[in-house]
Short mmCIF file of C-alpha atoms in Angstrom, two decimals:
data_model
loop_
_atom_site.label_atom_id
_atom_site.label_comp_id
_atom_site.label_asym_id
_atom_site.label_seq_id
_atom_site.Cartn_x
_atom_site.Cartn_y
_atom_site.Cartn_z
CA MET A 1 -13.68 12.34 -51.41
CA ARG A 2 -10.12 11.30 -52.39
CA ALA A 3 -10.59 13.38 -55.55
CA LEU A 4 -11.84 16.37 -53.53
CA SER A 5 -8.75 16.16 -51.27
CA MET A 6 -6.54 15.85 -54.16
CA ASP A 7 -8.11 19.04 -55.75
CA TYR A 8 -7.83 20.91 -52.54
CA ALA A 9 -4.07 19.95 -52.30
CA VAL A 10 -3.57 21.10 -55.87
CA THR A 11 -5.22 24.43 -55.17
CA GLU A 12 -3.30 24.96 -51.96
CA SER A 13 -0.02 24.17 -53.70
CA ASP A 14 -0.93 26.52 -56.64
CA ASP A 15 -1.64 29.21 -54.21
CA LEU A 16 1.81 28.81 -52.62
CA ASP A 17 3.40 28.67 -55.93
CA LEU A 18 2.00 31.93 -56.85
CA ALA A 19 3.11 33.50 -53.55
CA ARG A 20 6.61 32.24 -54.03
CA ARG A 21 6.82 33.35 -57.72
CA HIS A 22 5.60 36.81 -56.53
CA ALA A 23 8.29 36.89 -53.85
CA GLN A 24 10.85 36.11 -56.53
CA GLY A 25 9.79 39.23 -58.47
CA ASP A 26 7.67 37.21 -61.02
CA ARG A 27 5.10 39.91 -62.02
CA SER A 28 2.87 37.45 -63.81
CA ALA A 29 1.98 36.00 -60.41
CA PHE A 30 0.23 38.99 -59.30
CA ASP A 31 -1.46 39.44 -62.70
CA THR A 32 -2.94 35.82 -62.29
CA VAL A 33 -4.12 36.76 -58.75
CA TYR A 34 -5.76 39.78 -60.23
CA GLU A 35 -7.36 38.00 -63.04
CA GLU A 36 -8.69 35.35 -60.59
CA TYR A 37 -9.92 37.63 -57.81
CA GLY A 38 -10.14 41.28 -59.39
CA GLY A 39 -13.98 40.79 -60.02
CA MET A 40 -14.57 39.16 -56.56
CA VAL A 41 -12.75 42.13 -54.85
CA TYR A 42 -14.56 44.73 -56.80
CA GLY A 43 -17.93 43.20 -56.34
CA LEU A 44 -17.42 42.71 -52.58
CA ALA A 45 -16.35 46.46 -52.47
CA LEU A 46 -19.24 47.55 -54.51
CA ARG A 47 -21.75 45.62 -52.30
CA LEU A 48 -20.22 46.88 -49.17
CA THR A 49 -19.94 50.42 -50.02
CA GLY A 50 -22.84 50.87 -52.57
CA ASP A 51 -20.85 53.42 -54.50
CA PRO A 52 -18.65 52.88 -57.76
CA GLU A 53 -16.12 55.38 -56.69
CA GLU A 54 -15.65 54.15 -52.95
CA ALA A 55 -15.61 50.54 -54.47
CA SER A 56 -12.97 51.51 -56.92
CA ASP A 57 -10.86 53.17 -54.13
CA LEU A 58 -11.28 50.12 -51.90
CA HIS A 59 -10.42 47.66 -54.76
CA GLN A 60 -7.27 49.67 -55.56
CA GLU A 61 -6.16 49.81 -51.96
CA ALA A 62 -6.75 46.11 -51.78
CA PHE A 63 -4.65 45.14 -54.61
CA LEU A 64 -1.76 47.46 -53.48
CA ARG A 65 -1.84 45.60 -50.17
CA ILE A 66 -2.08 42.16 -52.02
CA PHE A 67 0.99 43.28 -54.05
CA ARG A 68 2.97 44.24 -51.11
CA SER A 69 1.99 41.03 -48.77
CA LEU A 70 1.52 38.30 -51.42
CA GLY A 71 5.11 37.13 -51.03
CA SER A 72 4.72 36.22 -47.50
CA PHE A 73 1.34 34.50 -47.90
CA SER A 74 1.97 31.18 -45.88
CA GLY A 75 -0.92 29.02 -46.99
CA ARG A 76 -2.55 28.79 -43.57
CA SER A 77 -5.77 29.67 -45.33
CA SER A 78 -6.69 29.37 -48.81
CA LEU A 79 -5.74 32.33 -51.24
CA LYS A 80 -9.12 33.36 -51.67
CA THR A 81 -9.95 33.53 -48.06
CA TRP A 82 -6.79 35.54 -47.57
CA VAL A 83 -7.72 38.02 -50.42
CA TYR A 84 -11.23 38.55 -48.69
CA THR A 85 -9.44 39.24 -45.32
CA VAL A 86 -7.00 41.78 -46.86
CA THR A 87 -9.76 43.55 -48.82
CA LEU A 88 -11.75 43.89 -45.43
CA ASN A 89 -8.86 45.12 -43.52
CA ALA A 90 -8.02 47.65 -46.22
CA GLY A 91 -11.61 49.04 -46.00
CA ARG A 92 -12.14 48.77 -42.39
CA THR A 93 -12.24 52.57 -41.75
CA LYS A 94 -14.14 53.32 -44.89
CA LEU A 95 -16.79 50.78 -44.11
CA LYS A 96 -17.38 52.06 -40.69
CA ARG A 97 -17.77 55.65 -42.04
CA ILE A 98 -20.26 54.59 -44.66
CA GLY A 99 -22.29 52.82 -42.11
CA ARG A 100 -22.54 55.95 -40.05
CA ARG A 101 -24.07 58.11 -42.85
CA PRO A 102 -27.21 57.01 -44.60
CA ARG A 103 -27.10 57.39 -48.34
CA VAL A 104 -29.36 57.08 -51.22
CA VAL A 105 -28.33 55.34 -54.26
CA GLU A 106 -29.49 57.27 -57.28
CA ASP A 107 -27.10 57.37 -60.17
CA ASP A 108 -27.70 54.92 -62.99
CA ARG A 109 -24.13 53.53 -62.97
CA THR A 110 -24.64 52.29 -59.34
CA LEU A 111 -27.94 50.98 -60.05
CA ASP A 112 -26.69 49.03 -63.07
CA ALA A 113 -23.78 47.73 -61.31
CA LEU A 114 -26.03 46.51 -58.35
CA ALA A 115 -28.80 45.00 -60.64
CA ASP A 116 -28.19 41.81 -62.65
CA LEU A 117 -26.77 43.03 -65.93
CA ARG A 118 -27.48 39.73 -67.54
CA ALA A 119 -31.34 39.87 -67.07
CA ASP A 120 -33.79 40.94 -69.63
CA PRO A 121 -34.97 44.68 -69.67
CA GLU A 122 -38.18 44.25 -67.57
CA ARG A 123 -36.49 42.09 -65.00
CA ARG A 124 -33.49 44.30 -64.93
CA ALA A 125 -35.73 47.28 -64.21
CA LEU A 126 -37.37 45.36 -61.26
CA GLY A 127 -33.94 44.24 -60.28
CA ARG A 128 -32.77 47.88 -60.24
CA ASP A 129 -35.72 48.97 -58.13
CA ALA A 130 -35.12 46.11 -55.67
CA GLY A 131 -31.42 46.49 -55.79
CA ARG A 132 -31.87 50.29 -54.93
CA HIS A 133 -33.95 49.54 -51.72
CA LEU A 134 -31.74 46.71 -50.69
CA GLN A 135 -28.41 48.50 -51.24
CA GLU A 136 -29.68 51.53 -49.39
CA ALA A 137 -30.71 49.25 -46.50
CA LEU A 138 -27.45 47.29 -46.61
CA VAL A 139 -25.27 50.49 -46.40
CA GLU A 140 -27.10 51.82 -43.41
CA LEU A 141 -26.32 48.52 -41.50
CA PRO A 142 -23.26 48.76 -38.95
CA ALA A 143 -20.14 47.61 -40.68
CA ALA A 144 -19.87 44.45 -38.75
CA PHE A 145 -23.48 43.20 -39.68
CA ARG A 146 -22.98 44.42 -43.21
CA VAL A 147 -19.81 42.50 -43.74
CA ALA A 148 -21.05 39.34 -42.21
CA VAL A 149 -24.47 39.39 -44.35
CA VAL A 150 -22.69 40.15 -47.62
CA LEU A 151 -20.15 37.41 -47.16
CA ARG A 152 -22.82 34.90 -46.22
CA ASP A 153 -25.69 35.85 -48.58
CA VAL A 154 -23.97 37.47 -51.50
CA GLU A 155 -20.73 35.63 -51.47
CA GLY A 156 -22.13 32.56 -50.17
CA LEU A 157 -19.45 31.68 -47.76
CA SER A 158 -19.85 29.22 -44.88
CA TYR A 159 -19.94 30.20 -41.12
CA ASP A 160 -16.52 28.83 -40.75
CA GLU A 161 -15.00 30.76 -43.61
CA ILE A 162 -16.61 33.92 -42.51
CA ALA A 163 -15.28 33.57 -38.88
CA GLN A 164 -11.73 32.98 -40.45
CA ILE A 165 -11.86 36.04 -42.59
CA VAL A 166 -13.38 38.36 -39.97
CA GLY A 167 -11.30 36.87 -37.06
CA VAL A 168 -14.25 36.17 -34.71
CA ARG A 169 -15.84 33.18 -33.36
CA ILE A 170 -18.55 31.16 -35.33
CA GLY A 171 -21.23 32.24 -32.59
CA THR A 172 -20.53 35.83 -33.35
CA VAL A 173 -20.78 35.31 -36.94
CA ARG A 174 -24.21 33.56 -36.51
CA SER A 175 -25.25 36.56 -34.37
CA ARG A 176 -24.13 39.16 -36.57
CA ILE A 177 -25.81 37.59 -39.73
CA ALA A 178 -29.03 37.14 -37.79
CA ARG A 179 -29.21 40.65 -36.70
CA GLY A 180 -28.17 41.95 -40.04
CA ARG A 181 -30.75 40.11 -41.80
CA ASP A 182 -33.49 41.08 -39.27
CA ARG A 183 -32.69 44.74 -39.64
CA LEU A 184 -32.73 44.31 -43.34
CA ARG A 185 -36.08 42.62 -43.11
CA ALA A 186 -37.58 45.30 -40.99
CA ARG A 187 -36.23 48.11 -43.29
CA LEU A 188 -37.49 46.65 -46.33
CA GLU A 189 -40.96 45.98 -44.86
CA GLU A 190 -41.32 49.53 -43.86
CA ALA A 191 -40.34 50.75 -47.41
CA ARG A 192 -43.00 48.55 -49.06
CA MET B 1 -41.84 26.91 -27.48
CA SER B 2 -44.58 29.50 -26.29
CA ARG B 3 -42.89 32.79 -26.93
CA HIS B 4 -41.95 34.08 -30.31
CA ALA B 5 -38.89 32.83 -31.96
CA THR B 6 -35.73 35.00 -31.98
CA ALA B 7 -33.97 36.40 -35.03
CA LEU B 8 -30.93 34.23 -34.25
CA ALA B 9 -33.07 31.05 -34.26
CA LEU B 10 -34.86 32.01 -37.57
CA SER B 11 -31.67 32.98 -39.27
CA THR B 12 -29.72 29.79 -38.32
CA TYR B 13 -32.82 27.83 -39.31
CA LEU B 14 -32.74 29.32 -42.71
CA ASP B 15 -28.92 28.26 -43.03
CA GLU B 16 -29.93 24.87 -41.80
CA GLU B 17 -27.46 25.18 -39.08
CA LEU B 18 -29.82 24.95 -36.12
CA GLU B 19 -29.41 21.79 -33.98
CA PRO B 20 -31.90 19.25 -34.89
CA ASN B 21 -33.87 19.26 -31.58
CA ALA B 22 -34.12 23.07 -31.84
CA ALA B 23 -35.19 22.86 -35.41
CA VAL B 24 -37.94 20.50 -34.59
CA ALA B 25 -39.16 22.90 -31.77
CA LEU B 26 -39.03 25.81 -34.07
CA GLU B 27 -41.04 24.03 -36.61
CA GLU B 28 -43.70 23.05 -34.29
CA HIS B 29 -43.82 26.60 -33.13
CA LEU B 30 -44.11 27.98 -36.57
CA GLU B 31 -47.16 25.77 -37.41
CA GLU B 32 -49.04 27.66 -34.73
CA CYS B 33 -47.48 31.13 -34.98
CA SER B 34 -48.38 33.19 -38.07
CA SER B 35 -46.28 36.15 -36.79
CA CYS B 36 -43.11 34.16 -36.77
CA ARG B 37 -44.00 32.35 -40.07
CA ASP B 38 -44.24 35.86 -41.64
CA ARG B 39 -41.00 36.90 -40.10
CA LEU B 40 -39.24 33.74 -41.28
CA ARG B 41 -40.72 34.30 -44.86
CA SER B 42 -39.49 37.92 -45.22
CA MET B 43 -36.26 37.19 -43.71
CA ARG B 44 -35.84 34.32 -46.36
CA GLN B 45 -36.88 36.89 -49.12
CA VAL B 46 -33.95 39.05 -47.96
CA THR B 47 -31.54 36.39 -48.30
CA VAL B 48 -33.01 35.42 -51.88
CA GLU B 49 -32.74 39.22 -52.92
CA LEU B 50 -29.24 39.39 -51.56
CA ALA B 51 -28.16 36.37 -53.37
CA GLY B 52 -29.29 37.89 -56.62
CA LEU B 53 -27.57 41.13 -56.05
CA ALA B 54 -25.12 41.74 -58.94
CA PRO B 55 -23.78 38.31 -59.56
CA ASN B 56 -21.56 39.29 -62.50
CA VAL B 57 -19.42 42.38 -61.70
CA HIS B 58 -16.40 43.08 -63.93
CA PRO B 59 -13.33 44.62 -62.15
CA PRO B 60 -11.73 47.64 -63.48
CA LEU B 61 -9.18 46.82 -66.03
CA LEU B 62 -5.50 46.66 -64.50
CA THR B 63 -4.65 49.92 -66.28
CA GLY B 64 -4.67 53.61 -64.97
CA GLU B 65 -4.00 54.56 -61.54
CA LEU B 66 -3.49 51.19 -59.91
CA GLU B 67 -1.22 49.98 -62.76
CA ARG B 68 0.84 53.21 -62.14
CA ARG B 69 1.01 52.82 -58.53
CA LEU B 70 2.14 49.18 -58.87
CA ARG B 71 4.81 50.00 -61.37
CA SER B 72 6.11 52.77 -59.15
CA MET B 73 6.21 50.34 -56.39
CA GLU B 74 8.30 47.79 -58.53
CA VAL B 75 10.61 50.62 -59.73
CA ALA B 76 11.07 52.13 -56.21
CA GLU B 77 11.56 48.77 -54.54
CA PRO B 78 14.44 49.32 -52.24
CA TRP B 79 17.48 47.12 -51.93
CA LEU B 80 16.28 46.38 -48.58
CA ARG B 81 13.04 44.81 -49.79
CA ARG B 82 15.06 42.72 -52.22
CA PHE B 83 17.19 41.51 -49.38
CA GLU B 84 14.11 40.78 -47.33
CA ARG B 85 12.63 38.72 -50.19
CA ALA B 86 15.85 36.78 -50.56
CA LEU B 87 15.53 36.14 -46.75
CA GLN B 88 12.00 34.94 -47.28
CA ARG B 89 12.99 32.51 -49.96
CA TRP B 90 15.69 31.16 -47.89
CA SER B 91 13.43 30.84 -44.74
CA LEU B 92 11.11 28.75 -46.97
CA GLN B 93 13.62 26.03 -46.93
CA SER B 94 13.53 25.06 -43.31
CA THR B 95 16.71 23.18 -43.10
CA LEU B 96 18.69 26.17 -44.18
CA VAL B 97 17.34 28.39 -41.29
CA PRO B 98 19.46 26.82 -38.46
CA LEU B 99 22.50 26.96 -40.68
CA PHE B 100 21.83 30.47 -41.80
CA ALA B 101 21.20 31.42 -38.12
CA THR B 102 24.49 30.00 -37.01
CA LEU B 103 26.46 31.79 -39.65
CA LEU B 104 24.96 34.90 -38.99
CA ALA B 105 25.51 34.63 -35.12
CA ILE B 106 29.40 33.75 -35.78
CA ALA B 107 29.44 36.71 -38.13
CA VAL B 108 28.07 39.12 -35.54
CA MET B 109 30.48 37.68 -32.85
CA VAL B 110 33.42 38.17 -35.19
CA VAL B 111 32.56 41.81 -35.93
CA LEU B 112 31.73 42.56 -32.54
CA MET B 113 35.04 41.12 -31.26
CA ALA B 114 37.10 42.78 -34.03
CA THR B 115 35.60 46.28 -33.31
CA GLY B 116 36.03 45.89 -29.54
CA VAL B 117 32.37 46.80 -28.91
CA GLU B 118 31.17 45.76 -25.60
CA PHE B 119 27.75 44.35 -25.90
CA LEU B 120 27.31 42.65 -22.50
CA GLY B 121 26.32 44.58 -19.48
CA ARG B 122 23.94 47.03 -21.01
CA SER B 123 22.43 49.11 -18.49
CA ALA B 124 18.90 48.70 -17.19
CA THR B 125 18.21 52.33 -18.49
CA GLU B 126 19.48 51.46 -21.97
CA SER B 127 17.29 48.38 -22.13
CA ALA B 128 14.13 50.33 -21.50
CA GLU B 129 14.72 52.34 -24.78
CA PRO B 130 13.39 51.06 -28.17
CA VAL B 131 16.02 48.65 -29.26
CA ALA B 132 17.35 48.51 -32.79
CA GLU B 133 16.86 45.01 -34.06
CA GLU B 134 19.51 42.97 -35.92
CA ALA B 135 19.58 43.32 -39.75
CA THR B 136 17.75 39.97 -40.24
CA ALA B 137 14.56 41.42 -38.41
CA LEU B 138 13.47 43.38 -41.32
CA ARG B 139 9.89 42.50 -41.11
CA ARG B 140 7.36 41.77 -38.26
CA VAL B 141 3.69 40.57 -38.35
CA VAL B 142 1.81 42.10 -35.58
CA GLU B 143 -1.94 41.82 -35.28
CA ASN B 144 -2.26 41.00 -38.92
CA ARG B 145 -0.17 43.87 -39.87
CA PHE B 146 3.35 44.17 -41.47
CA PHE B 147 5.83 46.53 -39.98
CA GLU B 148 9.14 47.36 -41.65
CA GLN B 149 12.25 48.85 -40.10
CA GLU B 150 13.75 52.16 -41.16
CA GLY B 151 16.52 53.09 -38.83
CA GLU B 152 15.30 52.47 -35.43
CA VAL B 153 11.68 53.09 -36.12
CA TRP B 154 9.24 50.37 -37.41
CA PHE B 155 6.57 51.60 -39.87
CA GLU B 156 3.37 49.80 -40.83
CA VAL B 157 3.68 48.78 -44.49
CA GLY B 158 0.73 46.43 -45.24
CA THR B 159 -1.53 43.93 -43.99
CA SER B 160 -0.86 40.19 -43.93
CA GLY B 161 -4.31 38.89 -43.66
CA GLU B 162 -3.10 35.94 -41.84
CA PRO B 163 -4.33 35.06 -38.26
CA ASP B 164 -2.28 36.92 -35.63
CA ARG B 165 -1.46 33.84 -33.59
CA VAL B 166 2.25 34.25 -34.12
CA LEU B 167 4.93 36.84 -34.44
CA ASP B 168 7.60 36.36 -36.94
CA LEU B 169 10.81 37.25 -35.16
CA ARG B 170 14.11 36.58 -37.13
CA GLY B 171 12.44 33.67 -38.97
CA SER B 172 11.20 32.10 -35.81
CA GLU B 173 7.52 32.13 -34.69
CA VAL B 174 6.57 33.30 -31.26
CA PRO B 175 3.17 32.80 -29.88
CA VAL B 176 1.38 36.10 -29.43
CA GLU B 177 0.52 35.20 -25.87
CA PHE B 178 4.09 35.72 -25.07
CA ALA B 179 4.15 39.25 -26.49
CA ALA B 180 2.77 42.35 -24.77
CA PHE B 181 1.40 45.38 -26.62
CA ALA B 182 1.00 48.98 -25.22
CA ARG B 183 -0.39 51.88 -26.98
CA ILE B 184 1.46 54.98 -26.15
CA GLY B 185 0.00 58.05 -27.99
CA ALA B 186 0.11 57.33 -31.78
CA ALA B 187 2.75 54.54 -31.12
CA VAL B 188 2.36 50.92 -30.02
CA GLN B 189 5.11 49.35 -27.98
CA LEU B 190 5.63 45.51 -28.40
CA ARG B 191 7.41 43.60 -25.75
CA VAL B 192 8.69 40.03 -26.32
CA GLY B 193 10.64 39.07 -23.27
CA ASP B 194 13.27 41.76 -22.52
CA GLU B 195 12.94 43.26 -25.94
CA ARG B 196 11.09 46.45 -26.68
CA LEU B 197 10.10 47.83 -29.80
CA ARG B 198 8.28 51.04 -30.65
CA ILE B 199 5.93 50.89 -33.74
CA LEU B 200 4.66 54.19 -35.28
CA TYR B 201 1.72 54.54 -37.51
CA ARG B 202 2.26 56.76 -40.64
#
């Protein structure tokens, strides 16, 4: 437990150090943040939008905001949580818009991105098929449910972390996850 | 538990977040109710499929459009932002804040007295107008968003991502509950005490 606390303290201090260096104009601080969280932000954007172009736009907008605001990161949350929050704020309008128009995921690039690229060809084909249905169902969810489900089931965050990122109470998080999962379940059962 | 289990109960149970007594009651119900068992099974299947969704996604390389825009932000960074960054660095050292505030207050007083500007006795009509802030109030955090001053107008420039429990006013934090917001057309008016501030979105 002691080691864990020390690890956390080190991480927190590293996060603040990055912010301080960025505020002082040290470009390598931002590059470190990009290296650490670039994949996470793009992955999140891809799962939430279901479209590589939309995901690229959101990824870009998120990192422009991170660049502008990193210097004032105060360490009240972890940097990772802060990056999630900035990304979701950057995509707030886009995600609502996407939720209102049902879309069909068809192009190979999207399907490859959504399936597990490390899998063998057979599993990958199955993954692509499952990924297609799941992603279609996911983007049809209302944005609030989609965000909660993706943060919990894809990103593996705790209820506490999601509540902090989204800025709502834990009870609301619990309810959004449940409703989102139930809608996905019903939608996928229809498709089978 | 005689009725069917709710989605909330099943989902919370899957996450092992259901209270022990409720979990026992749900398990007893699941033994008797095949419909709820099926629902739980397919909900679990959804979570398993979601967890396997693209675990390894590579981000776009930091080149091209994003890099170009970042560079243009660096090059075009105005002196105001540099000054603001300097203020931020100073404000990190809390012991310097009172000293800085005192020196600034003395400097403002000296300038006002020297130029003979009467700053007391401002009329009620004037105070109802948007008030230009002091040079130190270059950035505010309002509802998770950053606003910067250009002349007398404040523009949104980014998102802090921080919880919006406090406002940052001249380096001191003011709880949000002491501030009032009013949306007027495309603008938002912020009031803290007697101060009024007009915020435009661009």
